[in-house]
Amino acid sequence: MSTSSPAMAFVASLSALILILTASSASAYPSSSLSATAYEVLESNNFPEGILPKGVTGYDLDPSTGKFSLYLNSSCSFSLEGSYQLRYKPIVTGVVSRNRLTNLGGVSVKVLFLWLNIVEVERVDDELEFSVGIASAGFSIDNFFESPQCGCGFDCGTRESLRLRGGLASSI
């Protein structure tokens, strides 16, 4: 009986350790259904929600490191004011912290004829600085208070109202 007692104690200790590790890893990666929305996480880090398109279906976030994965139903692309084309892959990754998004993956912008990955976004006062690694550009934060919609950006209502009035074909 005394020979099985140390073995039983070892199994009980090992089981307790597994339960503790499982519980701690679950709290390090909270389910998006139990936490704030992706847009609220951005706002809590001093970013406007409009840097993400409408339609985020979920995300994973490690609050201790800021590493995240963000999920969309599918690839998403749109033009902004006819001058910039943006593309989001179905999964966007990176690290979020106060005033900074770094190590971004899954977001690109078309510059001339090339698609360049946006690798970092930094908020400096009332501007957002977007970096593609070798170059960056700053834009007023006022441009990002509303989230664009996949496919049409901010022109969705305008295009829809033109189509309903029969004016879309003549405006193309």
mmCIF file of C-alpha atoms in Angstrom, residues 30-39 41 52-61 68-73 90-92:
data_model
loop_
_atom_site.group_PDB
_atom_site.id
_atom_site.type_symbol
_atom_site.label_atom_id
_atom_site.label_comp_id
_atom_site.label_asym_id
_atom_site.label_seq_id
_atom_site.Cartn_x
_atom_site.Cartn_y
_atom_site.Cartn_z
ATOM 1 C CA PRO A 30 -9.472 34.707 -24.534
ATOM 2 C CA SER A 31 -12.243 33.834 -26.916
ATOM 3 C CA SER A 32 -13.450 36.838 -28.877
ATOM 4 C CA SER A 33 -17.010 35.959 -27.895
ATOM 5 C CA LEU A 34 -16.159 36.562 -24.237
ATOM 6 C CA SER A 35 -14.228 39.801 -24.696
ATOM 7 C CA ALA A 36 -14.494 43.151 -26.425
ATOM 8 C CA THR A 37 -14.948 43.409 -30.185
ATOM 9 C CA ALA A 38 -11.886 43.887 -32.389
ATOM 10 C CA TYR A 39 -13.003 47.480 -32.964
ATOM 11 C CA VAL A 41 -9.680 46.606 -28.733
ATOM 12 C CA LEU A 52 -10.531 47.901 -40.093
ATOM 13 C CA PRO A 53 -13.217 47.171 -42.669
ATOM 14 C CA LYS A 54 -16.731 46.233 -41.609
ATOM 15 C CA GLY A 55 -17.327 42.529 -41.176
ATOM 16 C CA VAL A 56 -14.678 41.299 -38.742
ATOM 17 C CA THR A 57 -15.972 37.895 -37.640
ATOM 18 C CA GLY A 58 -13.636 37.333 -34.681
ATOM 19 C CA TYR A 59 -10.138 37.572 -33.329
ATOM 20 C CA ASP A 60 -7.631 36.024 -30.943
ATOM 21 C CA LEU A 61 -5.520 38.206 -28.674
ATOM 22 C CA PHE A 68 -3.389 39.039 -32.430
ATOM 23 C CA SER A 69 -5.074 37.270 -35.319
ATOM 24 C CA LEU A 70 -8.099 38.927 -36.856
ATOM 25 C CA TYR A 71 -10.629 37.070 -39.011
ATOM 26 C CA LEU A 72 -12.731 38.200 -41.980
ATOM 27 C CA ASN A 73 -15.170 36.005 -43.951
ATOM 28 C CA PRO A 90 -9.029 36.641 -44.525
ATOM 29 C CA ILE A 91 -6.557 36.520 -41.605
ATOM 30 C CA VAL A 92 -4.689 39.627 -40.467
#
